[in-house]
PDB file of C-alpha atoms in Angstrom:
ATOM      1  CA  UNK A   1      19.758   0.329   0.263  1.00  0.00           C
ATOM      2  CA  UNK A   2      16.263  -1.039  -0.491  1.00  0.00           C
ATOM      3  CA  UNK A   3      13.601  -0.535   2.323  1.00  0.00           C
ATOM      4  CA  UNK A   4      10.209  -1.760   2.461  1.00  0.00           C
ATOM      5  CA  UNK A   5       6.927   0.015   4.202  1.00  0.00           C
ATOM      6  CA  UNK A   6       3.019  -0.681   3.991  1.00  0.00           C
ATOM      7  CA  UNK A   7       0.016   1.297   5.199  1.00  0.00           C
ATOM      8  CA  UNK A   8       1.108   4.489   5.077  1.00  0.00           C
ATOM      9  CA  UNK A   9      -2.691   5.803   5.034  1.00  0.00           C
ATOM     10  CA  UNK A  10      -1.991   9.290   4.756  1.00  0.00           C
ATOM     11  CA  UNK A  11       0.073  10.223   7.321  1.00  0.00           C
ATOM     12  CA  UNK A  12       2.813  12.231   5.247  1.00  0.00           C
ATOM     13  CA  UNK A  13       4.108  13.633   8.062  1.00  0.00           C
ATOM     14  CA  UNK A  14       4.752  10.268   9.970  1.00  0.00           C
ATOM     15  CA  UNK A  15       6.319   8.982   6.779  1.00  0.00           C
ATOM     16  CA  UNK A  16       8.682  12.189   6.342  1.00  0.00           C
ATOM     17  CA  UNK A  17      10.003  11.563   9.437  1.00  0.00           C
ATOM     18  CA  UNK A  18      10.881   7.731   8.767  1.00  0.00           C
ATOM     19  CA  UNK A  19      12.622   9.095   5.154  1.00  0.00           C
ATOM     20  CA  UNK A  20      14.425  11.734   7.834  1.00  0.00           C
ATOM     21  CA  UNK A  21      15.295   8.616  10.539  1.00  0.00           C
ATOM     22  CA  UNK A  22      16.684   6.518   7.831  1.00  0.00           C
ATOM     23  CA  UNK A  23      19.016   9.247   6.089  1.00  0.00           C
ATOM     24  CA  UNK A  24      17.039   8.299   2.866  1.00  0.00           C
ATOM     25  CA  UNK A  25      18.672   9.797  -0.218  1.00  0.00           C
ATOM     26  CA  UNK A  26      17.514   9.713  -3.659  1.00  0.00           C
ATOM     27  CA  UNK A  27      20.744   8.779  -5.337  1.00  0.00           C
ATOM     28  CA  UNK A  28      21.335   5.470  -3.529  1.00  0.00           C
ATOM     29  CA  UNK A  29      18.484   4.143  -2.116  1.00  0.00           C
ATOM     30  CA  UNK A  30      15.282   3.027  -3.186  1.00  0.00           C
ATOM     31  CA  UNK A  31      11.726   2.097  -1.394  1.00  0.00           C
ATOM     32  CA  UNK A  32       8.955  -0.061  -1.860  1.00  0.00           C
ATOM     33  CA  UNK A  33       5.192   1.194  -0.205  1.00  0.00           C
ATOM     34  CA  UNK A  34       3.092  -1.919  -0.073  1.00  0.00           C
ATOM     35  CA  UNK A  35      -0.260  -0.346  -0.722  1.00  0.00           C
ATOM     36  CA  UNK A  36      -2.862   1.697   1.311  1.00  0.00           C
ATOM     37  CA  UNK A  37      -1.390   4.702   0.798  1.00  0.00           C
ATOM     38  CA  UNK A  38      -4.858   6.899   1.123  1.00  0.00           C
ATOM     39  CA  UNK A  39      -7.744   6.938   3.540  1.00  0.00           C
ATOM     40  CA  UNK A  40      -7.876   7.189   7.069  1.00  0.00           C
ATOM     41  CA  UNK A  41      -5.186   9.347   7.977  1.00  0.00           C
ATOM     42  CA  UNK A  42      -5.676  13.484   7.845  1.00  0.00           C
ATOM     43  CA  UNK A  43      -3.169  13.742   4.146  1.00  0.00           C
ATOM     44  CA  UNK A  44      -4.228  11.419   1.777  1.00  0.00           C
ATOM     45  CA  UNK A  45      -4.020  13.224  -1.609  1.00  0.00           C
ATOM     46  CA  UNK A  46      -0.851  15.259   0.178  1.00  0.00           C
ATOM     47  CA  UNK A  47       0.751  11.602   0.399  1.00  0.00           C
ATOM     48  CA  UNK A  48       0.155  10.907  -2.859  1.00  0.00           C
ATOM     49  CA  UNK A  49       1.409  13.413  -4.718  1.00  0.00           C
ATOM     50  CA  UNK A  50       4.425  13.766  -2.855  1.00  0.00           C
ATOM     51  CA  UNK A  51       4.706  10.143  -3.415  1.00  0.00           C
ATOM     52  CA  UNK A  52       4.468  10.414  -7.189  1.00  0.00           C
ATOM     53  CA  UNK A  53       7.375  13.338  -7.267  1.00  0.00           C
ATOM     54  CA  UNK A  54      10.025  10.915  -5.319  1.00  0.00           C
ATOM     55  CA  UNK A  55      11.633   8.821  -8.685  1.00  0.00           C
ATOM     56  CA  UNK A  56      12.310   6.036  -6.008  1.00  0.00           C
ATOM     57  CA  UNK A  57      10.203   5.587  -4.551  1.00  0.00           C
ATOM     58  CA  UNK A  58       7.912   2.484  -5.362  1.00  0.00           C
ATOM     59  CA  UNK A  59       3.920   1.873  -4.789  1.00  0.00           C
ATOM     60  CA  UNK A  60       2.420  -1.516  -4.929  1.00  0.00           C
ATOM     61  CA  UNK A  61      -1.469  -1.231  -4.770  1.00  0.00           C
ATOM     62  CA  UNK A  62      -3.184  -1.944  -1.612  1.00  0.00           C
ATOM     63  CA  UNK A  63      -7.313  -2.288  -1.296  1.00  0.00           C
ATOM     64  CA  UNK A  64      -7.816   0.843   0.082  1.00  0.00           C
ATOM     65  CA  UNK A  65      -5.429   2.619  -3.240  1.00  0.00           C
ATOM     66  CA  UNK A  66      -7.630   0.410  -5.362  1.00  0.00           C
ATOM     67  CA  UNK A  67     -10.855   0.870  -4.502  1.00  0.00           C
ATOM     68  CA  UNK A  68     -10.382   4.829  -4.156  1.00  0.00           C
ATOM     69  CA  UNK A  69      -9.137   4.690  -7.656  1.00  0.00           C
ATOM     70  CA  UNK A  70     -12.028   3.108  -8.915  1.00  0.00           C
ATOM     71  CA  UNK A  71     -14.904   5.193  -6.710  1.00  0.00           C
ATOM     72  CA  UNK A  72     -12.752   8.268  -7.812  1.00  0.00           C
ATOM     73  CA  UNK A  73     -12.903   7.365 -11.802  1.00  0.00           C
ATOM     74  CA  UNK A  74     -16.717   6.378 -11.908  1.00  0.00           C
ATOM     75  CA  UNK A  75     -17.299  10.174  -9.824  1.00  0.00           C
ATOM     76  CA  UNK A  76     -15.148  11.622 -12.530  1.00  0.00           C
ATOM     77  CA  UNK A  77     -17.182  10.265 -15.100  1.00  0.00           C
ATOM     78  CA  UNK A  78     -20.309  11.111 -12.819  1.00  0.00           C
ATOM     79  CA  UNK A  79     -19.534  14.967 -13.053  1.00  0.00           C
ATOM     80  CA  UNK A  80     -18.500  14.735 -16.788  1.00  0.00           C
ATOM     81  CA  UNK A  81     -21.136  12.713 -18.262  1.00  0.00           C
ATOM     82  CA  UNK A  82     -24.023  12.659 -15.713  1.00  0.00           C
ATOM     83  CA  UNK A  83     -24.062   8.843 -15.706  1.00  0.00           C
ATOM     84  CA  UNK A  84     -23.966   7.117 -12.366  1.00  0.00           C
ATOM     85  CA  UNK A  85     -22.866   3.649 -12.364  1.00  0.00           C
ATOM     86  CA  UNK A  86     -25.082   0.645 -10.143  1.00  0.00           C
ATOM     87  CA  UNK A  87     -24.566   1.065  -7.049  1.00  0.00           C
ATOM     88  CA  UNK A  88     -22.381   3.624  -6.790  1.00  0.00           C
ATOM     89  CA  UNK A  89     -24.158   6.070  -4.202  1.00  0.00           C
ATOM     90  CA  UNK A  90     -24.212   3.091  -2.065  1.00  0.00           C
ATOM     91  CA  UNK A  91     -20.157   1.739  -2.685  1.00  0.00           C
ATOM     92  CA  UNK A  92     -19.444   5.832  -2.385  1.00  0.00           C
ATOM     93  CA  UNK A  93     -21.014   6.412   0.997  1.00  0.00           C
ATOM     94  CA  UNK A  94     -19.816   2.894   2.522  1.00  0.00           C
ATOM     95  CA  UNK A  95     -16.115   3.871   1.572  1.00  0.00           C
ATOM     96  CA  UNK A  96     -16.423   7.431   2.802  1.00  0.00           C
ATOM     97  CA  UNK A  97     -18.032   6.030   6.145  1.00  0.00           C
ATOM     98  CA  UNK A  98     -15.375   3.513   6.674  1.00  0.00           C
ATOM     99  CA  UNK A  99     -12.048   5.698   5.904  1.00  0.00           C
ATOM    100  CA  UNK A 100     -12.057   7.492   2.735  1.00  0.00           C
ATOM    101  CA  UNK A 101     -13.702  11.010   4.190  1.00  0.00           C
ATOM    102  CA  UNK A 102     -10.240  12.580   3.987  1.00  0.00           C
ATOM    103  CA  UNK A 103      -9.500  10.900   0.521  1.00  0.00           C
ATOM    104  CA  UNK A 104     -12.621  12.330  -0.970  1.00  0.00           C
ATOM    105  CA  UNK A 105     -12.784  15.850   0.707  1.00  0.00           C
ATOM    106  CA  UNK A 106      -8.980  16.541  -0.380  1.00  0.00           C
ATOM    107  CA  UNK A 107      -9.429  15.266  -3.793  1.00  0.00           C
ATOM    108  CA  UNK A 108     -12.385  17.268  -4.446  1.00  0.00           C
ATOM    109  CA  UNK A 109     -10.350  20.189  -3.265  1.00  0.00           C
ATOM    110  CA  UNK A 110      -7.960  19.354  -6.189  1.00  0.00           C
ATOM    111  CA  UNK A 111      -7.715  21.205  -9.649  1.00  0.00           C
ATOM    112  CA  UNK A 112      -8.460  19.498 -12.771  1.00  0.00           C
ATOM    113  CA  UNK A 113      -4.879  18.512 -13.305  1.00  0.00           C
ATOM    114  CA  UNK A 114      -4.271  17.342  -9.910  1.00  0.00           C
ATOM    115  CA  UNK A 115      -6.927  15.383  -9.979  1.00  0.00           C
ATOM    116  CA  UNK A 116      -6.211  13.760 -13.325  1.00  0.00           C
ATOM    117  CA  UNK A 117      -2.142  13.038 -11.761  1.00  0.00           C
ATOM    118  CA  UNK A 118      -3.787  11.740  -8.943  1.00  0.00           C
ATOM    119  CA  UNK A 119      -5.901   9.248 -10.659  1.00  0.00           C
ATOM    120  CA  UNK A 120      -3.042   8.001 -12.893  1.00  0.00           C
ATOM    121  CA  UNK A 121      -0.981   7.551  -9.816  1.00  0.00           C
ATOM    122  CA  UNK A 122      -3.610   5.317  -8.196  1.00  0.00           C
ATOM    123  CA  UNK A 123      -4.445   3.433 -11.342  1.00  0.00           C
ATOM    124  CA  UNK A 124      -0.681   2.769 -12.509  1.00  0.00           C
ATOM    125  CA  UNK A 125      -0.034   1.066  -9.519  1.00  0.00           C
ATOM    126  CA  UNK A 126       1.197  -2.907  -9.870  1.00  0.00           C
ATOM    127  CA  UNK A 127      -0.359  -5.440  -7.771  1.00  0.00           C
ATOM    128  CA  UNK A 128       2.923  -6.921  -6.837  1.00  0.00           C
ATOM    129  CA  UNK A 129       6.611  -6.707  -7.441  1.00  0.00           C
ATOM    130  CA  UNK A 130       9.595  -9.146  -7.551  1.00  0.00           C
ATOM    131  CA  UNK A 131      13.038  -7.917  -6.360  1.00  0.00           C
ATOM    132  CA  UNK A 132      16.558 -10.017  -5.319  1.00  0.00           C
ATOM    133  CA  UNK A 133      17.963  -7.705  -2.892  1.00  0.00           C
ATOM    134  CA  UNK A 134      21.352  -9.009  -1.632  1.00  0.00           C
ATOM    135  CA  UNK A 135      21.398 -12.182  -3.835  1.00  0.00           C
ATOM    136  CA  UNK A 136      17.721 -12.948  -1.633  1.00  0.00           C
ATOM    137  CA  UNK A 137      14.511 -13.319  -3.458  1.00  0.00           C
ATOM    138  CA  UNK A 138      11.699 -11.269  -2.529  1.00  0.00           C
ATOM    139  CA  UNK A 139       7.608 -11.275  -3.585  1.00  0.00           C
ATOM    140  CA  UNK A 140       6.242  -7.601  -2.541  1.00  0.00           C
ATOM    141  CA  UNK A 141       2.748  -7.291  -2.279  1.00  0.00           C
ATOM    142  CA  UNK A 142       0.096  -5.826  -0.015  1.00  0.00           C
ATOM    143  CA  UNK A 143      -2.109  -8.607   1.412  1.00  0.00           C
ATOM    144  CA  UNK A 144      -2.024 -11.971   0.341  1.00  0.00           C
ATOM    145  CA  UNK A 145      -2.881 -14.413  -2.775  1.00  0.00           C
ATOM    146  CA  UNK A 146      -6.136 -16.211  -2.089  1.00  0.00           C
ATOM    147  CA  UNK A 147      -6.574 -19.710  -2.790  1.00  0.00           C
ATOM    148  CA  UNK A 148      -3.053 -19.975  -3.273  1.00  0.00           C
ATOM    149  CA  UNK A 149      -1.368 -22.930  -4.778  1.00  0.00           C
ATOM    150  CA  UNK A 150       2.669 -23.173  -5.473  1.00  0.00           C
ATOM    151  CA  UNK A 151       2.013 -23.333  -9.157  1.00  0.00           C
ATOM    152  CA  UNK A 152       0.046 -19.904  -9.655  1.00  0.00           C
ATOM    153  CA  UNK A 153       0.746 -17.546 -12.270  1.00  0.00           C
ATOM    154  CA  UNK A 154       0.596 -14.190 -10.636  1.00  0.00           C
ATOM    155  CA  UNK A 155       0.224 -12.261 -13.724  1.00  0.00           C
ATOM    156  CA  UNK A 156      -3.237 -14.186 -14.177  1.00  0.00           C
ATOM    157  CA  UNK A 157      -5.207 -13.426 -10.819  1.00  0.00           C
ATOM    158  CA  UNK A 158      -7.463 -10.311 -10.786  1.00  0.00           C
ATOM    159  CA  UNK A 159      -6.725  -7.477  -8.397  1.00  0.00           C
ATOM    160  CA  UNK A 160      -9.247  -9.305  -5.938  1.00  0.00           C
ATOM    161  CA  UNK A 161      -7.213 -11.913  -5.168  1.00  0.00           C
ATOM    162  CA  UNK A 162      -4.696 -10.117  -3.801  1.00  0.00           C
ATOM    163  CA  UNK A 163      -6.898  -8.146  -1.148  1.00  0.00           C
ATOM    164  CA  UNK A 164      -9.338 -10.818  -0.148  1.00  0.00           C
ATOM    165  CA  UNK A 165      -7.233 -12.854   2.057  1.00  0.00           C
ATOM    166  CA  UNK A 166      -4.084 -12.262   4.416  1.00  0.00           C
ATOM    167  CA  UNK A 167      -1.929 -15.255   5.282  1.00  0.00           C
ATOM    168  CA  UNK A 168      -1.932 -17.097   8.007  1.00  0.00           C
ATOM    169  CA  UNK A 169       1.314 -16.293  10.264  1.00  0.00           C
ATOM    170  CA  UNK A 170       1.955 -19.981   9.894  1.00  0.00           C
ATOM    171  CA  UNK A 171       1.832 -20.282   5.896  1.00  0.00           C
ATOM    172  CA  UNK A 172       4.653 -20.608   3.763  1.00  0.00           C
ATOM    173  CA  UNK A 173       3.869 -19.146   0.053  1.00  0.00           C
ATOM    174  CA  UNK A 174       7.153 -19.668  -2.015  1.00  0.00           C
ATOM    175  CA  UNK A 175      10.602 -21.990  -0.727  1.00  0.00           C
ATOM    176  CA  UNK A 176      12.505 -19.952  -3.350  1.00  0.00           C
ATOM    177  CA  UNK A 177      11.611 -16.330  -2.213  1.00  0.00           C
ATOM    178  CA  UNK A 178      10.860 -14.448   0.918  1.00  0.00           C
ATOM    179  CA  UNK A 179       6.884 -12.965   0.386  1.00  0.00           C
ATOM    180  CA  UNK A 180       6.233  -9.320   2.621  1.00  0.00           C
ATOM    181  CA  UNK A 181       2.863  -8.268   2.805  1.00  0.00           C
ATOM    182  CA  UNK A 182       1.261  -5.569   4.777  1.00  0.00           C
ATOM    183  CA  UNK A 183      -2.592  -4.951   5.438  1.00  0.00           C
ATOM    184  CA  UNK A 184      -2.891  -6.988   8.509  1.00  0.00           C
ATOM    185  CA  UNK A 185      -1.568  -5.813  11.533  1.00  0.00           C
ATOM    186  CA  UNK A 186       1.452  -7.474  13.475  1.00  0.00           C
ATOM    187  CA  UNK A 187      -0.876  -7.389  16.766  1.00  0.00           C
ATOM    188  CA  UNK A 188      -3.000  -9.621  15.294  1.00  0.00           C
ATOM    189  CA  UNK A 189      -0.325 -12.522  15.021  1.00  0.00           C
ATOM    190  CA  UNK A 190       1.323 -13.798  17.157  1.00  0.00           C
ATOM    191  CA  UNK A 191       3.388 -10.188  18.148  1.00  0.00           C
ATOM    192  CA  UNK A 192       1.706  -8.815  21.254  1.00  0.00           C
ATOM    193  CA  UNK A 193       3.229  -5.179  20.447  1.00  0.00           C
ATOM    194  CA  UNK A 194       3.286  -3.262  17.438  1.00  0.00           C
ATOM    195  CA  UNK A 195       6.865  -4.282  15.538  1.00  0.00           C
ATOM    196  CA  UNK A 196       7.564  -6.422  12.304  1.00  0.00           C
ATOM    197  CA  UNK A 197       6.701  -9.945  12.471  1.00  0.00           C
ATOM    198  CA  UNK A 198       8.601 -12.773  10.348  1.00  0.00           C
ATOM    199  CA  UNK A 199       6.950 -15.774   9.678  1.00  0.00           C
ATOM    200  CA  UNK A 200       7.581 -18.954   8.238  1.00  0.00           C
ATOM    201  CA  UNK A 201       9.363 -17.391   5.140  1.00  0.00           C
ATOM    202  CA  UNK A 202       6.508 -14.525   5.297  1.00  0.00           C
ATOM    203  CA  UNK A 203       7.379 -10.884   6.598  1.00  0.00           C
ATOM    204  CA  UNK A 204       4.484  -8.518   8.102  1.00  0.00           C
ATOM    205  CA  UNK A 205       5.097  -5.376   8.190  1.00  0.00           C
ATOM    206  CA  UNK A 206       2.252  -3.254   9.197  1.00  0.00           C
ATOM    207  CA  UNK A 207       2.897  -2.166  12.462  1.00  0.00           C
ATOM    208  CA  UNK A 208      -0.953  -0.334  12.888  1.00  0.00           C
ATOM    209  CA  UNK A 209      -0.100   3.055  12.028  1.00  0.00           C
ATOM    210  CA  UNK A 210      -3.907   3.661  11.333  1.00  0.00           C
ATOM    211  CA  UNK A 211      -4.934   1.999  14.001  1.00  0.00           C
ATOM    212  CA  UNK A 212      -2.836   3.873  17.241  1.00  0.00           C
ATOM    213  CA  UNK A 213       0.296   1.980  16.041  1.00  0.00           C
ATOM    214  CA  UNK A 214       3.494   3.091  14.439  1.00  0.00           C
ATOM    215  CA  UNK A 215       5.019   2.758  11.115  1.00  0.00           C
ATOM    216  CA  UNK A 216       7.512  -0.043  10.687  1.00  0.00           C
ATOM    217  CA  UNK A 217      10.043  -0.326   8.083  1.00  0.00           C
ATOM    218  CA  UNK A 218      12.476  -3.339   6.814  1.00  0.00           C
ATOM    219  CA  UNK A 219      15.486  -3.440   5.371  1.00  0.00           C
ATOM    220  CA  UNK A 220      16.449  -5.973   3.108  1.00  0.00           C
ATOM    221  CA  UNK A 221      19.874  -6.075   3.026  1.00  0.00           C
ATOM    222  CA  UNK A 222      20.433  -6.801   6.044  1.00  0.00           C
ATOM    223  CA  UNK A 223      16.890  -7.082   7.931  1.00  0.00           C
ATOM    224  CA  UNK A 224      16.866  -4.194  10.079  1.00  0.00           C
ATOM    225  CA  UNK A 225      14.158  -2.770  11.311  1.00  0.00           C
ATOM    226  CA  UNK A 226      13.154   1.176  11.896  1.00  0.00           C
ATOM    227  CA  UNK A 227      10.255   2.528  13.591  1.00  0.00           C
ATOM    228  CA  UNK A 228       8.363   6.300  13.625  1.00  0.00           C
TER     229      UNK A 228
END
């Protein structure tokens, strides 16, 4: 079975128990995270690396996985070399103030080689991924496209535009594929309660785990939904 969850943002516990819930097993089944996998929640780097030991289990990068990547590299290079990029005390203390405390203080409680997995985890991850699940077409990714137009080569947009804008619950991307995003929670469209929303041939699934919610996760063989 393929599954699909987004937002994860470090709650490792919360996510065992959805792997527990949904009998996942490593020989048949497979799962795709759609990005923000660190920050916020209390086991950021915990989620991560047991994230990178599960051989299917999928991550798609979300803002929050990018950007910590990148802060994470230039403070790498920081200690190493003594060069501090422009601007980076500033980016650094804005992302530790809005969510990354836990990402930082855990990493820097890391070893050399822990840190250097953890950093090749973040950086390795795709922007998007396209699967056909039960003869169904699906586009994976963790926001949105911005300024999308039908004809758009996804391989040729920067990392950018696919965490500067969330769809409107209204849009349709793609007639020939189903697009599921995460990032924006499913209170804000038209759902009044946490729980997947389906759109007009766009799924949201981030059911505001960081934000008092609960984890959803879909299904794609046959739609069904789970909830922790």
């Amino acid at each position: 079975m393929t599954y699909v969850v987004s937002d994860l943002n470090g709650h490792l516990d919360v996510f065992r128990d959805l792997l527990e819930k949904i009998s996942f097993s490593e020989k048949r089944d497979v799962m795709y995270v759609l990005g923000d996998i660190v920050d916020y929640g209390p086991q950021p780097m915990e989620l991560v690396q047991y994230l990178s030991t599960r051989i299917n289990v999928y991550p798609i990068a979300g803002d929050r996985d990018y950007t910590a990547a990148r802060l994470l590299t230039a403070y790498e290079k920081m200690l190493k070399t003594g060069e501090r990029p422009a601007d980076f005390a500033e980016e650094m203390a804005d992302w530790i103030r809005d969510g990354g405390r836990t990402t930082m203080e855990e990493y820097r409680q890391l070893d050399d080689d822990d840190r250097e997995g953890v950093l090749d985890y973040l950086t390795d991850m795709p922007l998007y991924e396209e699967v056909t699940v039960g003869g169904r077409d699906y586009l994976l990714l963790h926001r949105g496209i911005y300024d999308f137009t039908p004809n758009l080569d996804l391989d040729e947009l920067a990392p950018e535009d696919f965490f500067s804008e969330s769809p409107d619950p209204a849009d349709t991307y793609f007639t020939d594929r189903i697009t599921v995003v995460g990032h924006m929670p499913t209170a804000e469209t038209q759902n009044t309660e946490p729980r997947i929303y389906r759109g007009n041939g766009i799924i949201f699934i981030n059911c505001g785990l960081a934000q008092g919610g609960r984890l959803g996760c879909l299904r794609l063989e046959d739609g069904a939904e789970f909830y922790v």
